[in-house]
Amino acid sequence: MSLLENLLLDIDKRGVASLMLNRPEVHNALSAQMIQELQQICEELDKDKKVRVIVLSANGESFCAGGDLRWMKENMAKNRQQRIEESTHLANLLFTLNNLSKPLIGKINGSSFGGGVGLVSVCDFAICTGHVTFGLTEVKLGLVPATISPYVIRRIGETHARRNFLNARIFGAQEALTMNLVASVVPEEKLDEVIEKEISLILKCGPGAIAAAKELVAYISTHDLEKNRDYSTKSLADIWETD
């Protein structure tokens, strides 16, 4: 188990990387340093050919409480350009996580708010336990969920975004399932078992094919039918030429 200041990382002999947020004393709130560490380690994991799948979880009773309040207070004292630069660090992290070539599974073992919901949304899929709660609570602080919005809206859709961006309401695991924020809800004692089943399915597949499939989904979901026709036929021809 590698120990970073804000993260725990373990890579087993199968190439399964278990990446754990490790600020339990503040409910794994996102600080500038945690964002920097996540950015660095995820870039390294994506380049590591031995890594087949990444499981993102958290240490403690919460998955992620969103932005660290002390970090937010520090931003209040900064000028506009400095605030944009700080927001860009989180935007870059979410972009990196969303575009990993390896499958990213969210193991949501605790409640998630604000930026934590953003982390859930950039996972290829997330599985949570029945007791966890979620909330997009930025407006309660006089802010908006801006940086995470491209990923959250894509995941839950405009209708659910309108329902939850505007009032900071807290909702449970079953409602998160209805919104497609999470893929499934399982009993707490079954979470490890269910995650392991998902991992075993991935390990039976071709790593290059998985990476290409992720690229395919990203392209097809953002282009029109004519461009998709050309891209999809070329994509299939390309993959035939690989090992």
mmCIF file of C-alpha atoms in Angstrom:
data_model
loop_
_atom_site.group_PDB
_atom_site.id
_atom_site.type_symbol
_atom_site.label_atom_id
_atom_site.label_comp_id
_atom_site.label_asym_id
_atom_site.label_seq_id
_atom_site.Cartn_x
_atom_site.Cartn_y
_atom_site.Cartn_z
ATOM 1 C CA MET A 1 0.000 0.000 0.000
ATOM 2 C CA SER A 2 1.580 3.266 -1.150
ATOM 3 C CA LEU A 3 0.933 6.133 1.276
ATOM 4 C CA LEU A 4 0.532 9.647 -0.106
ATOM 5 C CA GLU A 5 -0.517 12.526 2.119
ATOM 6 C CA ASN A 6 -4.128 12.505 0.934
ATOM 7 C CA LEU A 7 -4.449 9.180 -0.900
ATOM 8 C CA LEU A 8 -3.866 5.471 -0.413
ATOM 9 C CA LEU A 9 -2.879 3.383 -3.429
ATOM 10 C CA ASP A 10 -2.497 -0.358 -3.788
ATOM 11 C CA ILE A 11 -1.895 -2.245 -7.058
ATOM 12 C CA ASP A 12 -2.333 -6.007 -6.836
ATOM 13 C CA LYS A 13 -0.668 -8.654 -8.994
ATOM 14 C CA ARG A 14 -3.657 -8.684 -11.384
ATOM 15 C CA GLY A 15 -3.210 -5.002 -12.170
ATOM 16 C CA VAL A 16 -6.157 -3.816 -10.090
ATOM 17 C CA ALA A 17 -5.367 -0.359 -8.693
ATOM 18 C CA SER A 18 -7.289 0.488 -5.522
ATOM 19 C CA LEU A 19 -7.187 4.263 -5.084
ATOM 20 C CA MET A 20 -8.609 5.588 -1.829
ATOM 21 C CA LEU A 21 -9.283 9.171 -0.766
ATOM 22 C CA ASN A 22 -7.661 9.540 2.639
ATOM 23 C CA ARG A 23 -8.787 12.648 4.500
ATOM 24 C CA PRO A 24 -11.364 10.996 6.770
ATOM 25 C CA GLU A 25 -11.066 13.688 9.433
ATOM 26 C CA VAL A 26 -12.676 16.198 7.009
ATOM 27 C CA HIS A 27 -14.931 13.685 5.210
ATOM 28 C CA ASN A 28 -12.431 13.449 2.318
ATOM 29 C CA ALA A 29 -13.108 17.020 1.240
ATOM 30 C CA LEU A 30 -11.196 18.106 -1.856
ATOM 31 C CA SER A 31 -8.254 20.349 -1.032
ATOM 32 C CA ALA A 32 -5.842 21.859 -3.555
ATOM 33 C CA GLN A 33 -3.224 19.298 -2.534
ATOM 34 C CA MET A 34 -5.592 16.337 -2.832
ATOM 35 C CA ILE A 35 -6.600 17.487 -6.317
ATOM 36 C CA GLN A 36 -2.937 17.769 -7.294
ATOM 37 C CA GLU A 37 -2.147 14.298 -5.919
ATOM 38 C CA LEU A 38 -5.138 12.728 -7.682
ATOM 39 C CA GLN A 39 -4.134 14.365 -10.950
ATOM 40 C CA GLN A 40 -0.568 13.092 -10.702
ATOM 41 C CA ILE A 41 -1.363 9.542 -9.625
ATOM 42 C CA CYS A 42 -4.145 9.061 -12.189
ATOM 43 C CA GLU A 43 -1.881 10.205 -15.010
ATOM 44 C CA GLU A 44 0.709 7.685 -13.830
ATOM 45 C CA LEU A 45 -1.837 4.868 -13.523
ATOM 46 C CA ASP A 46 -3.134 5.543 -17.023
ATOM 47 C CA LYS A 47 0.367 5.224 -18.472
ATOM 48 C CA ASP A 48 1.164 2.055 -16.523
ATOM 49 C CA LYS A 49 0.502 -0.872 -18.861
ATOM 50 C CA LYS A 50 0.335 -3.285 -15.931
ATOM 51 C CA VAL A 51 -2.737 -1.503 -14.530
ATOM 52 C CA ARG A 52 -5.967 -2.983 -15.908
ATOM 53 C CA VAL A 53 -8.677 -1.304 -13.830
ATOM 54 C CA ILE A 54 -8.907 1.459 -11.197
ATOM 55 C CA VAL A 55 -11.282 1.324 -8.235
ATOM 56 C CA LEU A 56 -11.921 4.689 -6.568
ATOM 57 C CA SER A 57 -13.126 4.589 -2.960
ATOM 58 C CA ALA A 58 -12.620 6.495 0.288
ATOM 59 C CA ASN A 59 -11.393 5.952 3.819
ATOM 60 C CA GLY A 60 -13.846 6.785 6.601
ATOM 61 C CA GLU A 61 -17.580 7.315 6.839
ATOM 62 C CA SER A 62 -17.887 9.669 3.840
ATOM 63 C CA PHE A 63 -16.866 9.255 0.211
ATOM 64 C CA CYS A 64 -16.295 12.958 -0.452
ATOM 65 C CA ALA A 65 -17.871 16.035 1.125
ATOM 66 C CA GLY A 66 -16.995 18.248 -1.864
ATOM 67 C CA GLY A 67 -14.665 21.222 -1.726
ATOM 68 C CA ASP A 68 -12.686 21.824 1.450
ATOM 69 C CA LEU A 69 -14.203 24.828 3.260
ATOM 70 C CA ARG A 70 -10.778 26.221 4.174
ATOM 71 C CA TRP A 71 -9.782 26.037 0.506
ATOM 72 C CA MET A 72 -13.003 27.857 -0.411
ATOM 73 C CA LYS A 73 -12.336 30.581 2.166
ATOM 74 C CA GLU A 74 -8.842 31.063 0.762
ATOM 75 C CA ASN A 75 -10.366 31.555 -2.684
ATOM 76 C CA MET A 76 -12.520 34.375 -1.323
ATOM 77 C CA ALA A 77 -9.367 36.429 -0.773
ATOM 78 C CA LYS A 78 -8.075 35.871 -4.316
ATOM 79 C CA ASN A 79 -8.700 37.878 -7.450
ATOM 80 C CA ARG A 80 -10.758 36.691 -10.420
ATOM 81 C CA GLN A 81 -7.838 35.251 -12.395
ATOM 82 C CA GLN A 82 -6.536 33.345 -9.370
ATOM 83 C CA ARG A 83 -9.983 31.871 -8.753
ATOM 84 C CA ILE A 84 -10.204 30.744 -12.370
ATOM 85 C CA GLU A 85 -6.789 29.088 -12.039
ATOM 86 C CA GLU A 86 -7.883 27.241 -8.876
ATOM 87 C CA SER A 87 -11.089 26.041 -10.552
ATOM 88 C CA THR A 88 -9.090 24.905 -13.566
ATOM 89 C CA HIS A 89 -7.138 22.429 -11.417
ATOM 90 C CA LEU A 90 -10.366 20.626 -10.484
ATOM 91 C CA ALA A 91 -11.654 20.877 -14.062
ATOM 92 C CA ASN A 92 -8.442 19.273 -15.324
ATOM 93 C CA LEU A 93 -8.707 16.485 -12.753
ATOM 94 C CA LEU A 94 -12.283 15.660 -13.731
ATOM 95 C CA PHE A 95 -11.283 15.706 -17.402
ATOM 96 C CA THR A 96 -8.387 13.330 -16.697
ATOM 97 C CA LEU A 97 -10.552 10.914 -14.720
ATOM 98 C CA ASN A 98 -13.283 11.004 -17.346
ATOM 99 C CA ASN A 99 -10.819 10.216 -20.136
ATOM 100 C CA LEU A 100 -8.791 7.452 -18.515
ATOM 101 C CA SER A 101 -8.083 4.603 -20.918
ATOM 102 C CA LYS A 102 -8.635 2.122 -18.074
ATOM 103 C CA PRO A 103 -12.051 1.370 -16.551
ATOM 104 C CA LEU A 104 -12.723 3.540 -13.499
ATOM 105 C CA ILE A 105 -15.134 1.968 -11.003
ATOM 106 C CA GLY A 106 -16.596 4.083 -8.225
ATOM 107 C CA LYS A 107 -16.857 2.145 -4.963
ATOM 108 C CA ILE A 108 -19.080 4.568 -3.096
ATOM 109 C CA ASN A 109 -18.918 3.526 0.514
ATOM 110 C CA GLY A 110 -20.031 6.835 2.018
ATOM 111 C CA SER A 111 -22.029 9.985 1.362
ATOM 112 C CA SER A 112 -21.045 12.401 -1.418
ATOM 113 C CA PHE A 113 -21.767 16.078 -1.831
ATOM 114 C CA GLY A 114 -20.851 18.751 -4.364
ATOM 115 C CA GLY A 115 -17.496 17.868 -5.900
ATOM 116 C CA GLY A 116 -17.907 14.353 -4.538
ATOM 117 C CA VAL A 117 -20.885 13.899 -6.854
ATOM 118 C CA GLY A 118 -18.606 15.130 -9.621
ATOM 119 C CA LEU A 119 -16.140 12.336 -8.815
ATOM 120 C CA VAL A 120 -18.952 9.784 -8.898
ATOM 121 C CA SER A 121 -20.071 11.138 -12.282
ATOM 122 C CA VAL A 122 -16.698 10.718 -14.003
ATOM 123 C CA CYS A 123 -16.480 7.041 -13.056
ATOM 124 C CA ASP A 124 -17.405 4.675 -15.871
ATOM 125 C CA PHE A 125 -19.921 3.347 -13.391
ATOM 126 C CA ALA A 126 -20.387 3.559 -9.645
ATOM 127 C CA ILE A 127 -21.804 1.146 -7.092
ATOM 128 C CA CYS A 128 -22.951 2.368 -3.703
ATOM 129 C CA THR A 129 -24.381 0.976 -0.506
ATOM 130 C CA GLY A 130 -27.948 1.619 0.538
ATOM 131 C CA HIS A 131 -27.181 3.967 3.424
ATOM 132 C CA VAL A 132 -25.286 6.648 1.490
ATOM 133 C CA THR A 133 -26.714 10.042 0.621
ATOM 134 C CA PHE A 134 -25.889 12.542 -2.092
ATOM 135 C CA GLY A 135 -26.393 16.250 -2.607
ATOM 136 C CA LEU A 136 -25.491 19.063 -4.966
ATOM 137 C CA THR A 137 -25.259 21.585 -2.190
ATOM 138 C CA GLU A 138 -23.381 24.495 -3.800
ATOM 139 C CA VAL A 139 -26.321 26.918 -3.949
ATOM 140 C CA LYS A 140 -26.679 26.660 -0.180
ATOM 141 C CA LEU A 141 -23.235 28.291 0.000
ATOM 142 C CA GLY A 142 -24.162 30.910 -2.593
ATOM 143 C CA LEU A 143 -22.204 29.074 -5.294
ATOM 144 C CA VAL A 144 -23.056 26.907 -8.318
ATOM 145 C CA PRO A 145 -21.864 23.370 -9.257
ATOM 146 C CA ALA A 146 -20.101 24.802 -12.292
ATOM 147 C CA THR A 147 -16.915 22.772 -12.662
ATOM 148 C CA ILE A 148 -18.633 19.423 -12.137
ATOM 149 C CA SER A 149 -21.722 20.297 -14.201
ATOM 150 C CA PRO A 150 -20.617 18.866 -17.606
ATOM 151 C CA TYR A 151 -20.195 15.424 -16.061
ATOM 152 C CA VAL A 152 -23.113 15.504 -13.629
ATOM 153 C CA ILE A 153 -25.607 16.741 -16.235
ATOM 154 C CA ARG A 154 -24.381 14.174 -18.743
ATOM 155 C CA ARG A 155 -24.866 11.456 -16.131
ATOM 156 C CA ILE A 156 -28.236 12.414 -14.617
ATOM 157 C CA GLY A 157 -29.753 14.495 -17.446
ATOM 158 C CA GLU A 158 -31.199 17.997 -17.549
ATOM 159 C CA THR A 159 -34.434 17.085 -15.779
ATOM 160 C CA HIS A 160 -32.697 15.702 -12.694
ATOM 161 C CA ALA A 161 -30.113 18.501 -12.801
ATOM 162 C CA ARG A 162 -32.875 21.114 -12.633
ATOM 163 C CA ARG A 163 -34.445 19.227 -9.737
ATOM 164 C CA ASN A 164 -31.218 19.063 -7.718
ATOM 165 C CA PHE A 165 -28.986 21.990 -8.721
ATOM 166 C CA LEU A 166 -31.519 24.572 -7.524
ATOM 167 C CA ASN A 167 -32.256 23.596 -3.937
ATOM 168 C CA ALA A 168 -29.308 21.713 -2.350
ATOM 169 C CA ARG A 169 -31.632 18.853 -1.400
ATOM 170 C CA ILE A 170 -30.181 15.624 -0.042
ATOM 171 C CA PHE A 171 -31.256 12.383 -1.732
ATOM 172 C CA GLY A 172 -30.651 8.730 -1.024
ATOM 173 C CA ALA A 173 -29.084 5.800 -2.801
ATOM 174 C CA GLN A 174 -32.264 4.519 -4.438
ATOM 175 C CA GLU A 175 -33.015 7.927 -5.914
ATOM 176 C CA ALA A 176 -29.402 8.147 -7.140
ATOM 177 C CA LEU A 177 -30.044 4.829 -8.888
ATOM 178 C CA THR A 178 -33.206 6.198 -10.523
ATOM 179 C CA MET A 179 -31.216 9.204 -11.775
ATOM 180 C CA ASN A 180 -28.463 6.932 -13.193
ATOM 181 C CA LEU A 181 -25.896 8.566 -10.932
ATOM 182 C CA VAL A 182 -25.020 5.070 -9.703
ATOM 183 C CA ALA A 183 -25.320 1.768 -11.556
ATOM 184 C CA SER A 184 -26.484 -0.307 -8.601
ATOM 185 C CA VAL A 185 -27.175 -0.188 -4.876
ATOM 186 C CA VAL A 186 -26.032 -3.103 -2.728
ATOM 187 C CA PRO A 187 -25.987 -4.017 0.975
ATOM 188 C CA GLU A 188 -22.887 -2.732 2.747
ATOM 189 C CA GLU A 189 -21.641 -6.255 3.479
ATOM 190 C CA LYS A 190 -21.891 -7.150 -0.233
ATOM 191 C CA LEU A 191 -20.046 -4.138 -1.654
ATOM 192 C CA ASP A 192 -16.612 -5.768 -1.895
ATOM 193 C CA GLU A 193 -18.081 -8.910 -3.428
ATOM 194 C CA VAL A 194 -20.008 -6.991 -6.085
ATOM 195 C CA ILE A 195 -17.002 -4.841 -6.975
ATOM 196 C CA GLU A 196 -14.877 -7.980 -7.309
ATOM 197 C CA LYS A 197 -17.391 -9.485 -9.740
ATOM 198 C CA GLU A 198 -17.179 -6.361 -11.886
ATOM 199 C CA ILE A 199 -13.385 -6.501 -11.814
ATOM 200 C CA SER A 200 -13.369 -10.164 -12.853
ATOM 201 C CA LEU A 201 -15.469 -9.342 -15.922
ATOM 202 C CA ILE A 202 -13.064 -6.590 -16.974
ATOM 203 C CA LEU A 203 -9.985 -8.773 -16.509
ATOM 204 C CA LYS A 204 -11.389 -11.267 -19.037
ATOM 205 C CA CYS A 205 -11.409 -8.591 -21.752
ATOM 206 C CA GLY A 206 -8.700 -7.152 -23.971
ATOM 207 C CA PRO A 207 -7.113 -4.018 -22.469
ATOM 208 C CA GLY A 208 -6.669 -2.415 -25.883
ATOM 209 C CA ALA A 209 -10.243 -3.207 -26.830
ATOM 210 C CA ILE A 210 -11.503 -1.654 -23.590
ATOM 211 C CA ALA A 211 -9.548 1.542 -24.255
ATOM 212 C CA ALA A 212 -10.886 1.670 -27.815
ATOM 213 C CA ALA A 213 -14.427 1.037 -26.573
ATOM 214 C CA LYS A 214 -14.152 3.963 -24.156
ATOM 215 C CA GLU A 215 -13.014 6.200 -27.003
ATOM 216 C CA LEU A 216 -15.895 4.901 -29.116
ATOM 217 C CA VAL A 217 -18.489 5.770 -26.475
ATOM 218 C CA ALA A 218 -17.011 9.250 -25.993
ATOM 219 C CA TYR A 219 -17.020 10.004 -29.717
ATOM 220 C CA ILE A 220 -20.396 8.507 -30.620
ATOM 221 C CA SER A 221 -22.171 10.305 -27.782
ATOM 222 C CA THR A 222 -20.942 13.730 -28.947
ATOM 223 C CA HIS A 223 -21.239 13.565 -32.763
ATOM 224 C CA ASP A 224 -23.971 13.318 -35.366
ATOM 225 C CA LEU A 225 -24.996 10.223 -37.319
ATOM 226 C CA GLU A 226 -22.939 11.020 -40.404
ATOM 227 C CA LYS A 227 -19.704 11.484 -38.463
ATOM 228 C CA ASN A 228 -20.511 8.451 -36.330
ATOM 229 C CA ARG A 229 -20.964 6.294 -39.419
ATOM 230 C CA ASP A 230 -17.485 7.157 -40.666
ATOM 231 C CA TYR A 231 -15.845 6.935 -37.252
ATOM 232 C CA SER A 232 -17.407 3.600 -36.302
ATOM 233 C CA THR A 233 -16.401 1.817 -39.507
ATOM 234 C CA LYS A 234 -12.852 3.176 -39.246
ATOM 235 C CA SER A 235 -12.724 2.226 -35.562
ATOM 236 C CA LEU A 236 -13.585 -1.383 -36.358
ATOM 237 C CA ALA A 237 -11.009 -1.521 -39.152
ATOM 238 C CA ASP A 238 -8.376 -0.079 -36.811
ATOM 239 C CA ILE A 239 -8.999 -2.633 -34.067
ATOM 240 C CA TRP A 240 -8.742 -5.524 -36.524
ATOM 241 C CA GLU A 241 -5.162 -4.441 -37.166
ATOM 242 C CA THR A 242 -4.077 -4.629 -33.521
ATOM 243 C CA ASP A 243 -2.707 -7.565 -31.574
#
